[in-house]
Coordinates of C-alpha atoms in Angstrom, one line a residue:
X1 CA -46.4 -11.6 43.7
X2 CA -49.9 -12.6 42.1
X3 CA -52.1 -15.4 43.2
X4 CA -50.4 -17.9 40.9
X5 CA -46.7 -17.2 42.0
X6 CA -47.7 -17.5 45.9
X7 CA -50.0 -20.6 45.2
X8 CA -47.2 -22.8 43.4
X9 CA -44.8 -21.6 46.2
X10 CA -47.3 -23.3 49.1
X11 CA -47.8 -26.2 46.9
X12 CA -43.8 -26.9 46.2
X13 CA -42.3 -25.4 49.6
X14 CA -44.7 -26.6 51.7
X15 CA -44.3 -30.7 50.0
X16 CA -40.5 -30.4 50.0
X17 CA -40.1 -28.8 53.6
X18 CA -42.7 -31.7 54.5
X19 CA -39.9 -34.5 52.7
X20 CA -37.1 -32.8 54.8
X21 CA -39.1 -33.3 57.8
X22 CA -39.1 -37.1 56.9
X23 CA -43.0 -36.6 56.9
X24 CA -44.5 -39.7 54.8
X25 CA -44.0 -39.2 51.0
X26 CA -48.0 -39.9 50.9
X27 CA -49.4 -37.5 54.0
X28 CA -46.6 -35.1 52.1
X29 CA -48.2 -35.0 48.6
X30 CA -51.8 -34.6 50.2
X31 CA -51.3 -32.1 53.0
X32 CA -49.5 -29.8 50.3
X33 CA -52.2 -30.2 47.9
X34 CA -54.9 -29.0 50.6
X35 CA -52.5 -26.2 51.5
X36 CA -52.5 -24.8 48.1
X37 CA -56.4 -25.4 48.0
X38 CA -57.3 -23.6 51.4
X39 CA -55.2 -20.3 49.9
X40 CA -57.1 -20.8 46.7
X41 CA -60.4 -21.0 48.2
X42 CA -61.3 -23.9 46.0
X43 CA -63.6 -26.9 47.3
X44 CA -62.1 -29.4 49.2
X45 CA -64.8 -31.7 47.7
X46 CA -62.5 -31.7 44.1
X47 CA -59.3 -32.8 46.1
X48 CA -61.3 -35.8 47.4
X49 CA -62.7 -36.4 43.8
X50 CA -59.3 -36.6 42.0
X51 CA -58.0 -38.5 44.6
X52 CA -61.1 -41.3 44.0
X53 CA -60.3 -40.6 40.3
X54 CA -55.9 -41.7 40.6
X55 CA -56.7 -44.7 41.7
X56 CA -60.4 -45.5 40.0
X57 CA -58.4 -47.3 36.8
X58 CA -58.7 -50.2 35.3
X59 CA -55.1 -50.7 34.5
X60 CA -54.2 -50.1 38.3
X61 CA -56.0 -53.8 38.7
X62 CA -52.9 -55.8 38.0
X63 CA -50.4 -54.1 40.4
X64 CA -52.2 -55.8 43.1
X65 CA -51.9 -59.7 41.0
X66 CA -48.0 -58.7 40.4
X67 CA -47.1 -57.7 43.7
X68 CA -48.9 -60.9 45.4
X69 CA -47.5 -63.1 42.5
X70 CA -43.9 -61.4 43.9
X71 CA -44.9 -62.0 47.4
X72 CA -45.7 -65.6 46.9
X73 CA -42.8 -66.8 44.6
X74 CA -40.2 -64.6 46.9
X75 CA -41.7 -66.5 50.3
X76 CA -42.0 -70.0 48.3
X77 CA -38.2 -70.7 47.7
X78 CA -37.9 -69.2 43.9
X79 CA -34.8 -67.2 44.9
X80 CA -33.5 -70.1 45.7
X81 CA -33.7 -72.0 42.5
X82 CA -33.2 -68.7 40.8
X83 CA -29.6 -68.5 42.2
X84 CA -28.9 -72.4 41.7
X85 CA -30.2 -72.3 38.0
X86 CA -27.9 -69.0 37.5
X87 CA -25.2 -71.0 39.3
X88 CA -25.7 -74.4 36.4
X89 CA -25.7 -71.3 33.6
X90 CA -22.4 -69.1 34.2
X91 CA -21.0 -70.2 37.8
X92 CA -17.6 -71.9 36.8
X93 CA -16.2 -68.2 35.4
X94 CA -13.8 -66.4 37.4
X95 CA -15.8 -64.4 40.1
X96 CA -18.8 -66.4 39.0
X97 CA -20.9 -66.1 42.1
X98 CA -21.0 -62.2 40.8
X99 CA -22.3 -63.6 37.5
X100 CA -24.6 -65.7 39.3
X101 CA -26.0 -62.5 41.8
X102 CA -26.9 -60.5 38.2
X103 CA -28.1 -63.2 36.6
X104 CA -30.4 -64.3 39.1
X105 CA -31.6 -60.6 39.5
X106 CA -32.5 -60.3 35.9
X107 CA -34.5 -63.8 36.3
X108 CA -35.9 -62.4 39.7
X109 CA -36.8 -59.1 38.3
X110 CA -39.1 -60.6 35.5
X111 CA -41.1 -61.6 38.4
X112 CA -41.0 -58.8 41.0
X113 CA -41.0 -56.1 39.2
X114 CA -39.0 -54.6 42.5
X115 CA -35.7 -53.3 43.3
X116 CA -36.0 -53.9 46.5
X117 CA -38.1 -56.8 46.6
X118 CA -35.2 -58.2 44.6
X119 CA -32.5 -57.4 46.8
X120 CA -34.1 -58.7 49.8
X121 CA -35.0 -62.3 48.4
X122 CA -31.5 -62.4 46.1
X123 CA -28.9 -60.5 48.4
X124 CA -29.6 -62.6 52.0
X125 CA -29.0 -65.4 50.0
X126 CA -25.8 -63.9 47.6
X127 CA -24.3 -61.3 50.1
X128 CA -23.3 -64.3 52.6
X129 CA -22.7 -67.0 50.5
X130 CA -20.2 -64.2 48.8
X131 CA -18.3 -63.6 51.6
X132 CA -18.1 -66.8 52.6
X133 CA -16.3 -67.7 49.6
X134 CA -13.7 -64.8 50.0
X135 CA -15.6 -62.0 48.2
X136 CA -15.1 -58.4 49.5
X137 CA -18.4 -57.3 51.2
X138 CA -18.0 -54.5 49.5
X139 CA -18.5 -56.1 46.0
X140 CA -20.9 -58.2 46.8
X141 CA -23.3 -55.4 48.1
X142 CA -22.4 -53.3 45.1
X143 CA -23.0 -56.4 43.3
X144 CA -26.8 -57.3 44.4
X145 CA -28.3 -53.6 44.5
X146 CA -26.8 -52.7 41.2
X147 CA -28.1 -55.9 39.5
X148 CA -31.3 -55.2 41.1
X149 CA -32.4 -52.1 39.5
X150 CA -33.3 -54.7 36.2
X151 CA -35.9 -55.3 38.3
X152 CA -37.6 -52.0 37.3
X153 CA -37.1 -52.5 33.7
X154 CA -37.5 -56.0 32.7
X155 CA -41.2 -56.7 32.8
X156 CA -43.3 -57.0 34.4
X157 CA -43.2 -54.3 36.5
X158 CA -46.3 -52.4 38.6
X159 CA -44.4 -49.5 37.8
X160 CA -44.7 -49.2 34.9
X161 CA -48.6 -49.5 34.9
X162 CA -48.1 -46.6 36.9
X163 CA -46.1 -44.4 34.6
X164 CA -48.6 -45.7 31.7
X165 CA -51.8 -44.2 33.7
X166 CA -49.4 -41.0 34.5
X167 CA -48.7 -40.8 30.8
X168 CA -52.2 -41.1 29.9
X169 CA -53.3 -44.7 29.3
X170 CA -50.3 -45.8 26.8
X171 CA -50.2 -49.2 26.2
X172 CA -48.3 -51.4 29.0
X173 CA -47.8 -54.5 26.7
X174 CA -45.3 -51.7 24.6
X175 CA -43.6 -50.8 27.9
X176 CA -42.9 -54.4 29.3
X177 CA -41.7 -55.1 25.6
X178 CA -39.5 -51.8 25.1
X179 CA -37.9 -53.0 29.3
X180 CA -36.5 -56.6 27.7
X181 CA -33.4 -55.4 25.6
X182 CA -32.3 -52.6 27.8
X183 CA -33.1 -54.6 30.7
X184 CA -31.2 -57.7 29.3
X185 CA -28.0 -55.5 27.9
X186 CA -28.3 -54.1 31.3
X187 CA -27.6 -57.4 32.9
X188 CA -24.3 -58.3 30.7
X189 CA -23.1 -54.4 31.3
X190 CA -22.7 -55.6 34.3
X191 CA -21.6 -58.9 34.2
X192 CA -18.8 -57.2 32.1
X193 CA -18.0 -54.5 34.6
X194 CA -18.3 -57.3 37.7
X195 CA -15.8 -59.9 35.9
X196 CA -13.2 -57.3 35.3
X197 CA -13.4 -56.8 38.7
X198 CA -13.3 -59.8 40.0
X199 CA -10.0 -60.9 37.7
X200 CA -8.4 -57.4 39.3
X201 CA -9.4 -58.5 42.8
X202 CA -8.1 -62.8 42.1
X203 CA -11.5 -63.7 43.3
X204 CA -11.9 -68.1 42.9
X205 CA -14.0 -69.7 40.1
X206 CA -17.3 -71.5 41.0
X207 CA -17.6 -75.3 41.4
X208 CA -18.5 -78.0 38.4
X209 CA -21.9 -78.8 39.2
X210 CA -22.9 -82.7 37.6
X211 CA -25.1 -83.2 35.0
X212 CA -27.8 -85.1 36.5
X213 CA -28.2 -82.2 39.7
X214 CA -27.8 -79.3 36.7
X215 CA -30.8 -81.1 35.4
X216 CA -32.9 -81.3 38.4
X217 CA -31.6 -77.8 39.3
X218 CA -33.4 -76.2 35.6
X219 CA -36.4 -78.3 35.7
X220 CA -37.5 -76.9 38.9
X221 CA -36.2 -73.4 37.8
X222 CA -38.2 -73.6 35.0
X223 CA -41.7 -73.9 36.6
X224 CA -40.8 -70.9 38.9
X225 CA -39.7 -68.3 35.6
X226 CA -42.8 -69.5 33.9
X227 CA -44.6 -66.8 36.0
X228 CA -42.9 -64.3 33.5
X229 CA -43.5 -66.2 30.4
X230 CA -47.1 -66.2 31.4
X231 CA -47.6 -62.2 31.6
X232 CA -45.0 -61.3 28.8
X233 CA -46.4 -64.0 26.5
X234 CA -49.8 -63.3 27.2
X235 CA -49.3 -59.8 26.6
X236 CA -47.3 -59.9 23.5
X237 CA -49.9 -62.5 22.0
X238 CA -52.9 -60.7 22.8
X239 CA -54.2 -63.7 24.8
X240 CA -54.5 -61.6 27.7
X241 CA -54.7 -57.8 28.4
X242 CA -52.0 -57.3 31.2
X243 CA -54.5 -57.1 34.2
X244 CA -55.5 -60.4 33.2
X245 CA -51.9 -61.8 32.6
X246 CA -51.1 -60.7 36.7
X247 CA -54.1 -62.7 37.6
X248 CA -53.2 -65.5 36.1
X249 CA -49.7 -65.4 37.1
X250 CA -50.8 -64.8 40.8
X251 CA -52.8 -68.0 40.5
X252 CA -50.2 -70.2 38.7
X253 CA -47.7 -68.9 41.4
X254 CA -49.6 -69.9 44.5
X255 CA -50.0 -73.0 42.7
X256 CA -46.4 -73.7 41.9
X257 CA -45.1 -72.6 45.6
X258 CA -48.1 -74.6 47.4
X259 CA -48.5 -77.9 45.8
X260 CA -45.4 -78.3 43.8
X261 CA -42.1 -76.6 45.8
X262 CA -44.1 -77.4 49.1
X263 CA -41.1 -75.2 50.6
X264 CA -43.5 -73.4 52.7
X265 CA -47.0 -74.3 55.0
X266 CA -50.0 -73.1 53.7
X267 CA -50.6 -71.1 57.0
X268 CA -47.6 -69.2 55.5
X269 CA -50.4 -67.8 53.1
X270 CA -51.5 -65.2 56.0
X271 CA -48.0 -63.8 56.4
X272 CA -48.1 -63.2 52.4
X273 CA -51.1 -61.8 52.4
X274 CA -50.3 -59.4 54.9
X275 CA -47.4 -58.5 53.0
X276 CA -49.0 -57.9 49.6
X277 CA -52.1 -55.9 51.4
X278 CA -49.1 -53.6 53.5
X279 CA -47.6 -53.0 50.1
X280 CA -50.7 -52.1 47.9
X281 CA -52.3 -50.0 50.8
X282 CA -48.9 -47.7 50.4
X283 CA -48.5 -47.8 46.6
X284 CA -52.3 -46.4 46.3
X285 CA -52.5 -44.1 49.3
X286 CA -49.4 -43.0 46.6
X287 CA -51.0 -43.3 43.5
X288 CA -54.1 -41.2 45.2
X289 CA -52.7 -38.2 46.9
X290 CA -50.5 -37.8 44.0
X291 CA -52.8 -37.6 41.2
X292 CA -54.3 -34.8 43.5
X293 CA -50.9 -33.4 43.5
X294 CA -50.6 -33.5 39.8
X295 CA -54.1 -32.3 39.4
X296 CA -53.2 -28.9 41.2
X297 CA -50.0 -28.8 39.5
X298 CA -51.8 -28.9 36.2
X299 CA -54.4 -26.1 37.6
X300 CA -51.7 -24.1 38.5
X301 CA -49.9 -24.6 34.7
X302 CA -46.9 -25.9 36.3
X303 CA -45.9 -28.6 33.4
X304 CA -46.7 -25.7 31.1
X305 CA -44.3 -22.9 32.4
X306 CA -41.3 -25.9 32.9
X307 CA -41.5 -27.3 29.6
X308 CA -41.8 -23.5 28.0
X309 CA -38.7 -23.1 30.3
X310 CA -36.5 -26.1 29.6
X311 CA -37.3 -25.5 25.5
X312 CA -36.5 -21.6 26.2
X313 CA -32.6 -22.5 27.6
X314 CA -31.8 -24.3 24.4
X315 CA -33.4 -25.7 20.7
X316 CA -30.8 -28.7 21.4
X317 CA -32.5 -32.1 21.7
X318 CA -29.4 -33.3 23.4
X319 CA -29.0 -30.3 25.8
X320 CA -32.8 -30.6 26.6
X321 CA -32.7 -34.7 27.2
X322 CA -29.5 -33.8 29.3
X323 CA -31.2 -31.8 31.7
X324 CA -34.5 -34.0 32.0
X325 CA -31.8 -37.1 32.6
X326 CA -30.1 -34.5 35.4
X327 CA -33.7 -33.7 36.6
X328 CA -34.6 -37.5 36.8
X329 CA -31.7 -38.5 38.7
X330 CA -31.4 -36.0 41.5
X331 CA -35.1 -36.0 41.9
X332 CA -34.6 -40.1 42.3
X333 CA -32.2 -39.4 45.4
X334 CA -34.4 -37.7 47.1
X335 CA -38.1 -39.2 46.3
X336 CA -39.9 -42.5 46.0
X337 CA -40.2 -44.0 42.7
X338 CA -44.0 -44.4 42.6
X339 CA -44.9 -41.2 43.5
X340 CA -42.2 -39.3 41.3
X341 CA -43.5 -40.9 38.2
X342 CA -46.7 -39.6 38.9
X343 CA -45.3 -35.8 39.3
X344 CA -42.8 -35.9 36.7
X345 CA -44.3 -37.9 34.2
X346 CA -47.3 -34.7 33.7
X347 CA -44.3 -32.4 34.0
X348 CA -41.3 -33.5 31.5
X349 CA -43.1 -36.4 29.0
X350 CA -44.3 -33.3 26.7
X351 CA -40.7 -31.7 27.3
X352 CA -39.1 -34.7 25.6
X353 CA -42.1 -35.4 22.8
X354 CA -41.6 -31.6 22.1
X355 CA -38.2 -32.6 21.1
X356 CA -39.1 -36.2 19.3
X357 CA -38.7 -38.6 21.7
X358 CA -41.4 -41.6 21.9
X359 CA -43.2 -42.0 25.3
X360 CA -42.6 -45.2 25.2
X361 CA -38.4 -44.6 25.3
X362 CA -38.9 -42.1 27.9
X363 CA -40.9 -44.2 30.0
X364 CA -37.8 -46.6 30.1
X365 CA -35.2 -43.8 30.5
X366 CA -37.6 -42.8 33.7
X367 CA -37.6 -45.9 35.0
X368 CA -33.7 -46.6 34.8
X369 CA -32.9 -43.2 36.0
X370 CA -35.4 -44.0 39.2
X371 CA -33.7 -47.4 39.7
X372 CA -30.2 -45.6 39.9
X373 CA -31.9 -43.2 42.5
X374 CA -32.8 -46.2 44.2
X375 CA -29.5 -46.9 45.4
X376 CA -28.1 -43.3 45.8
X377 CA -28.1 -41.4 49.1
X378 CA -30.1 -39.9 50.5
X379 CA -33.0 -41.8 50.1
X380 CA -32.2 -44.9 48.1
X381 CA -34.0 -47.4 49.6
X382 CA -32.2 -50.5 47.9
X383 CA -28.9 -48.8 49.2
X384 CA -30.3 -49.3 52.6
X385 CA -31.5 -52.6 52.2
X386 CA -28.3 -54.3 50.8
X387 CA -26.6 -52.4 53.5
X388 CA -28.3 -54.0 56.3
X389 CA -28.1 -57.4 55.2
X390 CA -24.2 -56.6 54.0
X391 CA -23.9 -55.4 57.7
X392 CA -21.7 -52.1 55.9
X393 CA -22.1 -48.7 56.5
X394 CA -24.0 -46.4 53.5
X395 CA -20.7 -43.8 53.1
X396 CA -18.0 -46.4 53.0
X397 CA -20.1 -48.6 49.6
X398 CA -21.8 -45.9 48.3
X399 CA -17.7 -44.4 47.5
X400 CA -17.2 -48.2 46.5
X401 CA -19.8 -47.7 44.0
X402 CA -18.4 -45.6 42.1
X403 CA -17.5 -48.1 39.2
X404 CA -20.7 -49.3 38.7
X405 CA -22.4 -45.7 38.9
X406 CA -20.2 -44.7 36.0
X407 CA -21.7 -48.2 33.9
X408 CA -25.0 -47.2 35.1
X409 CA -24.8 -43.5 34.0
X410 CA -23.4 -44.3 30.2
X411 CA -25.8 -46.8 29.6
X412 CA -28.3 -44.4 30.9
X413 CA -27.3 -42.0 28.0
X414 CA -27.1 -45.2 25.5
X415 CA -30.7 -45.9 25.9
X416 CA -31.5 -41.5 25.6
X417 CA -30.0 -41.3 22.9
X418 CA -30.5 -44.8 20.6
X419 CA -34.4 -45.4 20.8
X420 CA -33.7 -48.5 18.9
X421 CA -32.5 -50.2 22.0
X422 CA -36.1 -49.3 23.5
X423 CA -38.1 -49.5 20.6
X424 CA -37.2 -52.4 18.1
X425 CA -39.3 -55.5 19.5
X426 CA -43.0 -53.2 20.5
X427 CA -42.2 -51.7 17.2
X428 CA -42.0 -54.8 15.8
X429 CA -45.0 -57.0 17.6
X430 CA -47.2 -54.1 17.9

């Protein structure tokens, strides 16, 4: 074997042998890369220097603003009102607390931007109150982690500044603006699929809430999803760039939790903190090893030889966005999102522009095939999550899942293979 052959062998064997080993996805990506590097005899100087240069952006400033602005409005009671204001909207349908669950997931996830962050404020709030009121436990796990992979589409979401940096500096406002629709026709897929359900399985109807606490209930709601309205409408007017619209939101959200919810001490602001700082230390120890990761891959013409590869086994646009959907999604059981969209982005975005599809559409494809990996075994981390608050075991709801792994996979190839679904409103504003 030449250099080349034995070099991409280190680089790939030695990161995936590291992942079954359960060694940290970040220690993973950069021990691998200075493997391949020894054996090449290059300077270990350049590994340190793309490492400085992954996270030495400009657009990587607002993942630190969205992920406190999360932090805050997750700790200050906004779940909370979330679920009540979903509850005023669509609770009295049959199995309406399920209705309520999605909804207030889709509300949430235009604040988070996280999967898991969503089903960690939503589900210990849904996940009992549904069983309480005579819902399998079953369903209302499937329920919460399913709903919660809007979180990765509808903006705003920090990973998607990541995939944008990945994809080489396209424009974030287009990719929080190409997440609404799927995101939103996400949502009432499920509602659908979760009402059908629910009128099988004879679960009750929700209670007639009064019209002066359904008022009370959406004007405190209201402040709380104005966090979203400030990023998205800042973005899409051109008020603000979208590092500028997470600052803002950050500020308006400690504002709104503090001095007008009052839910929780100030002193509570440590705690926070500490929370945001845990989670941004982890996302760009991420961001840097694995631009170092990607920098080797590109030295060693890896994206090259797959996308000559993946064109080479058919001319078919739908074969080839079949196997990068295929790719996507057993790559998301296995690997974190963050640092899988900066491998795979390098590797498959020319594949698909090779075969006409708009970075922008693949950047959402990405994103919902990552969210569904988020809740798959091995790996998925939202599984996990809902399964610990459920108090189930992984096997016995990841079989239950099936229903809503079937929704998630067709609407998967909706948005593959209409761009319009993706592309209609940044084509439109921008």
């Amino acid at each position: 074997m030449d250099t080349n052959t034995i070099a991409m062998l280190i680089l790939l064997g030695s990161f995936f042998l590291m992942l079954i080993m359960r060694v940290p996805i970040a220690f993973a990506l950069g021990l691998s890369t200075l493997f391949t590097t020894w054996y090449l005899d290059i300077p270990l100087l350049i590994v340190a220097q793309q490492m400085v240069k992954g996270i030495n952006s400009f657009s990587l400033m607002a993942i630190p603003f969205f992920i406190l602005a999360g932090e805050i409005m997750s700790e200050g009671g906004i779940s909370k009102r979330l679920i009540d204001f979903s509850n005023v909207l669509i609770g009295r349908v049959r199995g309406g607390l399920a209705m309520v669950n999605i909804l207030a997931s889709m509300f949430f996830g235009g604040i988070s931007g996280s999967s898991v962050a969503d089903t960690s404020s939503i589900g210990s709030i849904m996940i009992p109150m549904m069983e309480k009121e005579g819902y399998d436990k079953d369903y209302s796990i499937n329920v919460t982690i399913t709903s919660s992979t809007q979180g990765v589409i509808i903006p705003p979401s920090h990973n998607m500044i990541i995939y944008s940096m990945a994809a080489g500096g396209i424009s974030v406002g287009k990719l929080f603006l190409g997440g609404m629709i799927p995101g939103i026709l996400l949502g009432v897929s499920l509602m659908i699929l979760s009402y059908a359900i629910a009128v099988k399985r004879h679960y009750p109807k929700g209670e007639k809430i009064s019209f002066s606490d359904a008022k009370k209930i959406i004007s405190e709601s209201l402040l709380g999803l104005f966090t979203a309205i400030i990023i998205v409408g800042g973005v899409l007017s051109g008020i603000f760039t979208a590092t500028e619209s997470a600052a803002i939101a950050a500020v308006y959200a400690f504002i709104i939790t503090f001095f007008v919810y009052k839910d929780i001490p100030f002193k509570h602001m440590y705690v926070i903190l500490r929370n945001s700082i845990k989670t941004l230390a982890i996302i760009m120890a991420i961001i840097a090893t694995s631009s170092a990761f990607g920098w080797m891959m590109a030295y060693l013409k890896i994206p090259t030889l797959i996308t000559q590869t993946l064109i080479g086994i058919s001319s078919s646009k739908l074969v080839i966005l079949l196997i990068v959907n295929v790719v996507l999604l057993l790559l998301g059981m296995i690997m974190d999102m963050a640092p899988l969209i900066m491998i795979a982005t390098p590797i498959l975005l020319p594949v698909v522009t090779a075969v006409g599809m708009d970075p922008i559409q693949f950047g959402i494809v990405m994103m919902l095939n990552l969210g569904i990996g988020l809740i798959t075994p091995p790996v998925g981390s939202t599984l996990f999550v809902g399964c610990s608050i459920g108090g189930a075991k992984i096997e016995q709801i990841a079989k239950s899942l099936l229903p809503f792994y079937l929704l998630l996979f067709a609407y998967l190839m909706l948005i593959t293979f209409i761009p319009q679904i993706t592309l209609a409103i940044p084509n439109f504003f921008m």
